[in-house]
Short mmCIF file of N, CA, C and O in Angstrom, two decimals:
data_model
loop_
_atom_site.label_atom_id
_atom_site.label_comp_id
_atom_site.label_asym_id
_atom_site.label_seq_id
_atom_site.Cartn_x
_atom_site.Cartn_y
_atom_site.Cartn_z
N ALA A 187 101.70 127.30 133.95
CA ALA A 187 101.48 125.84 134.51
C ALA A 187 102.33 125.00 133.54
O ALA A 187 103.11 124.29 134.12
N ASP A 188 102.26 125.23 132.50
CA ASP A 188 103.07 124.37 131.28
C ASP A 188 104.92 125.34 130.90
O ASP A 188 105.15 124.57 130.00
N ARG A 189 104.88 126.29 131.54
CA ARG A 189 106.31 127.08 131.32
C ARG A 189 106.41 127.49 129.89
O ARG A 189 107.73 127.95 129.56
N MET A 190 104.95 127.91 129.55
CA MET A 190 105.17 128.67 128.26
C MET A 190 105.21 130.26 128.38
O MET A 190 104.04 130.59 128.67
N PHE A 191 106.28 130.64 128.51
CA PHE A 191 106.71 131.88 128.89
C PHE A 191 106.01 132.81 127.58
O PHE A 191 106.91 134.34 127.70
N SER A 192 106.40 132.40 126.45
CA SER A 192 106.46 133.48 125.33
C SER A 192 105.18 134.17 124.90
O SER A 192 104.27 134.20 125.04
N GLY A 193 105.33 135.70 125.35
CA GLY A 193 104.14 136.35 125.44
C GLY A 193 103.39 136.38 123.88
O GLY A 193 102.19 136.87 123.90
N ILE A 194 103.18 135.93 122.77
CA ILE A 194 102.82 135.74 121.89
C ILE A 194 101.85 134.56 122.15
O ILE A 194 101.11 134.61 121.17
N HIS A 195 101.48 133.98 123.21
CA HIS A 195 100.72 132.95 123.26
C HIS A 195 99.67 133.37 123.84
O HIS A 195 98.52 132.71 124.36
N HIS A 196 100.11 134.71 124.98
CA HIS A 196 99.26 135.40 125.76
C HIS A 196 98.83 136.71 125.73
O HIS A 196 98.28 137.16 126.79
N SER A 197 99.64 137.79 125.14
CA SER A 197 99.18 138.72 125.13
C SER A 197 99.29 139.27 123.48
O SER A 197 100.16 139.30 122.66
N THR A 198 98.22 140.06 123.56
CA THR A 198 98.05 140.80 122.10
C THR A 198 99.32 141.40 122.17
O THR A 198 99.29 141.51 120.50
N ALA A 199 99.44 142.20 122.35
CA ALA A 199 100.41 143.48 122.14
C ALA A 199 101.74 142.89 121.77
O ALA A 199 102.36 143.17 120.75
N ALA A 200 101.94 141.57 122.66
CA ALA A 200 103.21 140.89 122.02
C ALA A 200 103.24 140.00 120.56
O ALA A 200 104.36 140.06 119.61
N ALA A 201 102.06 139.75 120.72
CA ALA A 201 101.70 139.46 119.09
C ALA A 201 101.51 139.89 118.36
O ALA A 201 102.32 139.86 117.21
N HIS A 202 100.80 141.16 118.22
CA HIS A 202 101.11 142.48 117.43
C HIS A 202 102.42 142.55 116.83
O HIS A 202 103.32 142.71 115.66
N ALA A 203 103.26 143.11 118.04
CA ALA A 203 104.79 143.25 117.59
C ALA A 203 105.47 142.40 117.07
O ALA A 203 106.55 142.83 116.64
N ALA A 204 104.97 141.00 117.28
CA ALA A 204 106.12 139.78 116.51
C ALA A 204 105.21 140.06 114.95
O ALA A 204 105.60 139.16 114.51
N GLY A 205 104.41 140.26 114.86
CA GLY A 205 103.76 140.15 113.41
C GLY A 205 102.73 139.52 113.04
O GLY A 205 102.12 139.56 112.15
N LEU A 206 102.06 139.11 114.25
CA LEU A 206 101.36 138.30 114.45
C LEU A 206 99.50 139.21 114.54
O LEU A 206 99.81 140.42 115.10
N ALA A 207 98.54 138.44 113.95
CA ALA A 207 97.04 139.69 113.93
C ALA A 207 96.61 139.16 115.16
O ALA A 207 96.08 139.94 115.78
N ASP A 208 97.22 137.82 115.88
CA ASP A 208 96.28 138.42 117.09
C ASP A 208 97.43 136.89 118.15
O ASP A 208 98.46 136.34 117.27
N ILE A 209 97.15 136.66 119.52
CA ILE A 209 97.92 135.59 120.40
C ILE A 209 97.74 134.03 119.50
O ILE A 209 96.46 133.95 118.65
N ILE A 210 98.56 133.25 119.38
CA ILE A 210 98.31 132.12 118.52
C ILE A 210 98.52 130.79 119.49
O ILE A 210 98.81 130.83 120.89
N PHE A 211 97.66 129.55 119.14
CA PHE A 211 97.53 128.39 120.04
C PHE A 211 99.14 127.87 119.82
O PHE A 211 99.90 127.92 118.78
N LYS A 212 99.11 126.95 120.94
CA LYS A 212 100.80 126.96 121.14
C LYS A 212 100.79 125.51 120.56
O LYS A 212 99.79 124.66 120.53
N THR A 213 102.34 124.68 120.37
CA THR A 213 102.25 123.37 120.03
C THR A 213 102.46 122.80 121.18
O THR A 213 101.18 121.63 120.59
N ARG A 214 102.09 122.73 122.03
CA ARG A 214 101.48 121.86 123.12
C ARG A 214 100.30 121.52 123.29
O ARG A 214 99.46 120.28 123.50
N GLY A 215 99.36 122.62 122.79
CA GLY A 215 98.21 123.02 122.89
C GLY A 215 97.44 121.81 121.56
O GLY A 215 96.42 120.68 121.73
N LEU A 216 98.48 121.65 120.36
CA LEU A 216 97.69 121.17 119.29
C LEU A 216 98.17 119.80 119.43
O LEU A 216 97.37 118.84 119.26
N GLU A 217 99.42 119.51 120.54
CA GLU A 217 99.33 117.89 120.91
C GLU A 217 98.68 117.13 121.28
O GLU A 217 97.99 116.10 121.30
N ALA A 218 97.79 118.31 122.67
CA ALA A 218 97.12 117.74 123.00
C ALA A 218 95.85 117.64 122.18
O ALA A 218 95.08 116.08 122.69
N LEU A 219 95.49 118.12 121.55
CA LEU A 219 94.35 117.93 120.61
C LEU A 219 94.76 116.75 119.78
O LEU A 219 93.51 115.94 119.87
N PHE A 220 95.59 116.31 118.87
CA PHE A 220 95.65 115.20 118.31
C PHE A 220 95.63 114.50 119.31
O PHE A 220 95.25 113.48 118.74
N GLU A 221 96.44 114.37 120.14
CA GLU A 221 96.03 112.76 121.44
C GLU A 221 94.64 113.33 121.35
O GLU A 221 94.54 111.16 121.56
N THR A 222 93.89 113.58 121.70
CA THR A 222 92.63 113.66 122.63
C THR A 222 92.05 113.07 121.34
O THR A 222 91.12 111.87 121.82
N GLY A 223 91.55 113.66 119.95
CA GLY A 223 91.22 112.80 119.06
C GLY A 223 91.45 111.60 118.42
O GLY A 223 90.65 110.54 118.64
N LEU A 224 92.62 111.16 118.95
CA LEU A 224 92.94 109.66 118.51
C LEU A 224 92.87 108.86 119.49
O LEU A 224 91.87 107.63 119.38
N ARG A 225 92.53 109.21 121.08
CA ARG A 225 91.97 108.80 121.78
C ARG A 225 90.68 108.22 122.00
O ARG A 225 90.13 106.77 122.50
N ARG A 226 90.05 109.18 121.51
CA ARG A 226 88.67 109.00 121.33
C ARG A 226 87.76 108.13 120.28
O ARG A 226 87.17 107.00 120.09
N TRP A 227 89.10 108.17 118.99
CA TRP A 227 88.73 107.58 118.19
C TRP A 227 89.14 105.74 118.46
O TRP A 227 87.99 105.05 118.23
N MET A 228 90.24 105.73 118.84
CA MET A 228 90.75 104.61 119.31
C MET A 228 90.01 103.46 120.33
O MET A 228 90.32 102.37 120.00
N GLY A 229 89.58 103.88 121.16
CA GLY A 229 88.88 103.64 122.25
C GLY A 229 90.03 103.17 123.38
O GLY A 229 91.22 103.43 123.16
N LEU A 230 89.31 102.70 124.48
CA LEU A 230 89.70 102.05 125.24
C LEU A 230 91.04 101.03 125.39
O LEU A 230 92.33 101.23 125.60
N ARG A 231 91.50 100.25 124.45
CA ARG A 231 91.98 99.20 123.69
C ARG A 231 92.93 99.36 122.96
O ARG A 231 93.89 98.88 123.08
N GLY A 232 92.62 100.84 122.87
CA GLY A 232 94.03 100.61 121.84
C GLY A 232 94.96 101.67 122.49
O GLY A 232 95.10 101.53 123.42
N ARG A 233 96.14 101.54 121.40
CA ARG A 233 97.57 102.16 122.84
C ARG A 233 98.31 102.97 121.65
O ARG A 233 98.46 102.78 120.20
N LEU A 234 98.61 104.22 121.75
CA LEU A 234 99.42 105.09 120.77
C LEU A 234 100.43 105.15 120.85
O LEU A 234 101.04 105.05 121.88
N VAL A 235 101.04 104.57 119.92
CA VAL A 235 102.99 103.86 119.74
C VAL A 235 103.67 105.45 119.48
O VAL A 235 104.98 105.22 119.28
N GLN A 236 102.86 106.07 118.49
CA GLN A 236 103.68 107.21 117.96
C GLN A 236 102.64 108.54 117.71
O GLN A 236 101.41 108.04 117.00
N LEU A 237 103.43 109.50 117.95
CA LEU A 237 102.77 110.51 117.45
C LEU A 237 103.57 111.92 117.10
O LEU A 237 104.69 112.26 117.64
N GLY A 238 103.63 112.37 115.83
CA GLY A 238 104.63 112.66 115.06
C GLY A 238 105.42 111.98 114.16
O GLY A 238 105.78 110.89 114.58
N PRO A 239 106.13 112.83 113.63
CA PRO A 239 106.65 113.99 113.41
C PRO A 239 105.35 114.82 112.87
O PRO A 239 104.75 114.49 112.48
N PHE A 240 105.18 116.19 113.32
CA PHE A 240 103.98 117.11 112.94
C PHE A 240 104.88 118.38 112.60
O PHE A 240 105.86 118.98 113.04
N LYS A 241 104.28 119.21 111.47
CA LYS A 241 104.67 120.84 111.03
C LYS A 241 103.47 121.32 111.38
O LYS A 241 102.96 121.34 110.75
N MET A 242 104.01 122.50 111.88
CA MET A 242 102.86 123.60 111.92
C MET A 242 103.28 124.45 110.67
O MET A 242 104.33 124.64 110.39
N SER A 243 101.94 124.68 110.15
CA SER A 243 102.05 125.50 108.77
C SER A 243 101.41 126.72 108.65
O SER A 243 101.29 127.72 107.79
N ALA A 244 100.52 126.94 109.98
CA ALA A 244 99.98 128.28 109.79
C ALA A 244 99.37 128.53 111.27
O ALA A 244 99.42 127.42 112.23
N SER A 245 99.24 129.71 111.63
CA SER A 245 99.01 130.29 113.11
C SER A 245 97.25 129.84 113.35
O SER A 245 96.34 130.04 112.62
N VAL A 246 97.01 129.67 114.70
CA VAL A 246 95.51 129.03 115.42
C VAL A 246 95.50 130.10 116.03
O VAL A 246 96.17 130.58 117.07
N HIS A 247 94.10 131.24 115.81
CA HIS A 247 93.87 132.53 116.53
C HIS A 247 92.57 132.33 117.46
O HIS A 247 91.94 131.43 117.02
N PRO A 248 92.10 133.34 118.48
CA PRO A 248 91.21 133.10 119.24
C PRO A 248 90.05 133.37 118.03
O PRO A 248 90.00 133.46 117.84
N GLY A 249 89.03 132.41 118.31
CA GLY A 249 88.24 132.54 117.19
C GLY A 249 87.87 131.57 116.42
O GLY A 249 87.21 131.74 115.33
N ASP A 250 89.23 131.20 115.95
CA ASP A 250 89.19 130.28 114.65
C ASP A 250 88.55 128.83 115.21
O ASP A 250 88.45 128.22 116.12
N VAL A 251 87.91 128.16 114.19
CA VAL A 251 87.42 126.89 114.60
C VAL A 251 88.14 125.69 113.55
O VAL A 251 88.64 126.09 112.59
N VAL A 252 88.33 124.86 115.20
CA VAL A 252 89.65 124.10 114.60
C VAL A 252 89.41 122.81 114.07
O VAL A 252 88.07 121.86 114.84
N GLN A 253 89.71 122.35 113.25
CA GLN A 253 89.10 120.48 112.62
C GLN A 253 90.25 119.59 112.65
O GLN A 253 90.84 120.23 111.81
N ALA A 254 89.83 118.55 112.88
CA ALA A 254 91.38 117.57 112.70
C ALA A 254 90.88 116.34 111.72
O ALA A 254 89.96 116.05 111.96
N ARG A 255 91.61 115.90 110.75
CA ARG A 255 91.15 115.24 109.92
C ARG A 255 92.27 114.15 109.92
O ARG A 255 93.34 114.55 110.01
N TRP A 256 91.59 113.09 110.19
CA TRP A 256 92.68 111.83 109.77
C TRP A 256 92.35 110.70 108.83
O TRP A 256 91.15 110.47 108.36
N THR A 257 93.78 110.36 108.47
CA THR A 257 93.35 109.48 107.06
C THR A 257 94.44 108.13 107.71
O THR A 257 95.55 108.40 108.22
N VAL A 258 93.61 106.89 107.60
CA VAL A 258 94.68 105.20 107.23
C VAL A 258 95.23 105.53 106.48
O VAL A 258 94.89 105.58 105.73
N THR A 259 96.42 104.88 106.35
CA THR A 259 97.68 105.00 105.25
C THR A 259 98.10 103.49 105.30
O THR A 259 98.92 103.43 104.33
N GLY A 260 97.83 102.86 106.31
CA GLY A 260 98.55 101.38 106.62
C GLY A 260 98.31 100.51 107.74
O GLY A 260 97.75 101.54 109.03
N LYS A 261 98.22 99.46 107.03
CA LYS A 261 98.29 98.38 108.62
C LYS A 261 99.26 97.26 108.56
O LYS A 261 99.63 97.12 107.53
N HIS A 262 100.24 97.21 110.03
CA HIS A 262 100.89 96.35 109.99
C HIS A 262 101.42 95.65 111.17
O HIS A 262 100.78 95.84 112.33
N ALA A 263 101.55 94.27 111.32
CA ALA A 263 101.68 93.84 112.51
C ALA A 263 103.20 94.68 113.17
O ALA A 263 103.92 94.29 112.44
N GLN A 264 103.30 94.39 114.49
CA GLN A 264 104.31 95.08 115.33
C GLN A 264 104.31 94.12 116.42
O GLN A 264 103.37 94.43 116.92
N ALA A 265 105.03 93.32 117.02
CA ALA A 265 105.30 92.63 118.37
C ALA A 265 104.07 92.09 118.34
O ALA A 265 103.53 91.97 119.61
N GLY A 266 103.47 91.49 117.00
CA GLY A 266 102.26 90.98 117.77
C GLY A 266 100.95 91.32 117.71
O GLY A 266 100.22 91.01 118.16
N ALA A 267 100.95 92.71 116.98
CA ALA A 267 99.94 94.31 117.62
C ALA A 267 99.81 94.35 116.23
O ALA A 267 100.50 94.57 115.57
N ASP A 268 98.51 94.64 115.86
CA ASP A 268 98.02 94.88 114.85
C ASP A 268 98.23 96.88 114.62
O ASP A 268 98.18 97.52 115.68
N VAL A 269 99.02 97.52 113.90
CA VAL A 269 99.18 98.88 114.05
C VAL A 269 98.51 99.30 112.92
O VAL A 269 98.84 99.28 111.75
N VAL A 270 97.91 100.56 113.09
CA VAL A 270 97.31 101.56 112.44
C VAL A 270 98.34 102.16 111.87
O VAL A 270 98.16 103.24 113.16
N ASP A 271 98.82 102.96 111.09
CA ASP A 271 99.20 104.35 110.46
C ASP A 271 98.31 104.87 109.93
O ASP A 271 97.79 104.67 109.29
N LEU A 272 98.32 106.30 110.76
CA LEU A 272 97.68 107.49 110.18
C LEU A 272 98.70 108.74 110.01
O LEU A 272 99.50 109.51 110.14
N GLN A 273 97.73 109.35 109.12
CA GLN A 273 97.99 110.92 108.25
C GLN A 273 96.92 111.99 109.14
O GLN A 273 95.99 111.46 108.96
N PHE A 274 97.63 113.13 109.57
CA PHE A 274 96.24 113.89 109.92
C PHE A 274 96.94 115.36 109.29
O PHE A 274 97.54 116.05 109.24
N GLY A 275 95.85 116.51 109.50
CA GLY A 275 96.04 117.53 109.10
C GLY A 275 94.84 118.17 110.01
O GLY A 275 93.59 117.77 110.64
N VAL A 276 95.42 119.18 111.03
CA VAL A 276 94.33 120.21 111.50
C VAL A 276 94.09 121.47 110.52
O VAL A 276 95.17 122.20 109.92
N PHE A 277 92.83 121.76 110.47
CA PHE A 277 92.65 122.72 109.89
C PHE A 277 91.70 124.14 110.25
O PHE A 277 91.30 123.60 111.68
N ALA A 278 92.40 125.38 110.24
CA ALA A 278 92.09 126.53 111.03
C ALA A 278 91.14 127.35 109.94
O ALA A 278 91.72 127.99 109.33
N GLY A 279 89.83 127.17 109.98
CA GLY A 279 89.23 127.40 108.88
C GLY A 279 89.38 126.91 107.79
O GLY A 279 89.62 125.52 107.70
N ASP A 280 89.54 127.79 106.66
CA ASP A 280 90.12 126.93 105.74
C ASP A 280 91.60 127.18 105.41
O ASP A 280 92.63 126.42 104.57
N ARG A 281 92.56 127.54 106.63
CA ARG A 281 93.70 127.06 106.58
C ARG A 281 94.79 125.71 107.00
O ARG A 281 93.96 125.76 107.99
N GLN A 282 95.25 125.53 106.44
CA GLN A 282 96.15 123.98 107.05
C GLN A 282 96.69 124.37 108.48
O GLN A 282 98.13 125.12 107.80
N ALA A 283 96.60 124.15 109.47
CA ALA A 283 97.70 124.64 110.81
C ALA A 283 98.71 123.30 110.86
O ALA A 283 99.76 124.34 111.40
N ALA A 284 98.59 122.61 110.85
CA ALA A 284 99.23 121.30 110.86
C ALA A 284 98.99 120.17 110.22
O ALA A 284 97.81 119.80 109.78
N GLN A 285 100.03 119.06 110.01
CA GLN A 285 100.04 117.88 109.50
C GLN A 285 101.10 117.02 110.15
O GLN A 285 102.03 117.80 110.37
N GLY A 286 100.87 115.74 110.28
CA GLY A 286 101.61 115.11 110.79
C GLY A 286 101.26 113.85 110.83
O GLY A 286 100.30 113.18 109.84
N VAL A 287 102.47 112.83 111.57
CA VAL A 287 101.97 111.27 110.75
C VAL A 287 101.87 110.40 112.51
O VAL A 287 102.03 111.33 113.89
N ALA A 288 100.67 109.86 112.58
CA ALA A 288 100.76 108.99 114.33
C ALA A 288 100.61 107.55 113.58
O ALA A 288 100.63 106.82 112.87
N ALA A 289 100.86 106.55 115.03
CA ALA A 289 100.29 105.01 114.31
C ALA A 289 99.91 104.30 116.26
O ALA A 289 99.98 105.19 116.87
N ILE A 290 99.07 103.82 115.80
CA ILE A 290 98.22 103.00 117.29
C ILE A 290 98.47 101.25 117.05
O ILE A 290 98.07 101.18 115.87
N HIS A 291 97.99 100.66 118.53
CA HIS A 291 97.80 99.60 118.24
C HIS A 291 96.61 99.78 118.14
O HIS A 291 95.85 100.04 119.19
N LEU A 292 95.91 98.60 117.87
CA LEU A 292 94.11 98.37 118.07
C LEU A 292 93.86 97.47 118.53
O LEU A 292 92.67 97.41 119.47
N ASN A 293 94.69 96.24 119.02
CA ASN A 293 93.95 95.37 119.75
C ASN A 293 94.17 95.35 121.23
O ASN A 293 93.94 94.27 122.00
N GLY A 294 94.85 96.45 121.61
CA GLY A 294 94.85 96.38 122.91
C GLY A 294 96.10 95.58 123.65
O GLY A 294 95.62 95.68 125.09
N LYS A 295 97.05 94.88 123.21
CA LYS A 295 97.75 93.95 123.85
C LYS A 295 98.53 95.03 124.89
O LYS A 295 99.11 96.14 124.71
N LYS A 296 98.64 94.90 126.49
CA LYS A 296 99.64 95.82 126.92
C LYS A 296 100.82 95.54 126.87
O LYS A 296 101.38 94.26 127.04
N GLN A 297 101.83 96.91 126.84
CA GLN A 297 103.04 96.27 126.68
C GLN A 297 103.09 97.90 127.64
O GLN A 297 102.65 98.66 127.93
N CYS A 298 104.57 97.69 128.16
CA CYS A 298 105.28 98.58 128.96
C CYS A 298 106.32 98.98 128.19
O CYS A 298 107.11 98.77 127.25
#
């Protein structure tokens, strides 16, 4: 459905042939994890204005427990709205799997 045809994401044999321990979680899946976590934190009045850039640094395999950690790094005004800058890390067990930045409007001003 998402046109991710690379076998390393759904074939254990292809993942092993590529030197991986098992199939790996894909980039779009991590993006969905980031966005879902942010939306739950900011609530219905918040608006995501930036997600990324982010960098993947380790693979996430079936059975891994994945945890995202967010840190507020700043706050500033932009177009009359309060914007919160965030840094995040995603961890698979003790491995940092990804890191990046995001920004959200908190006061829910509607923008097109």
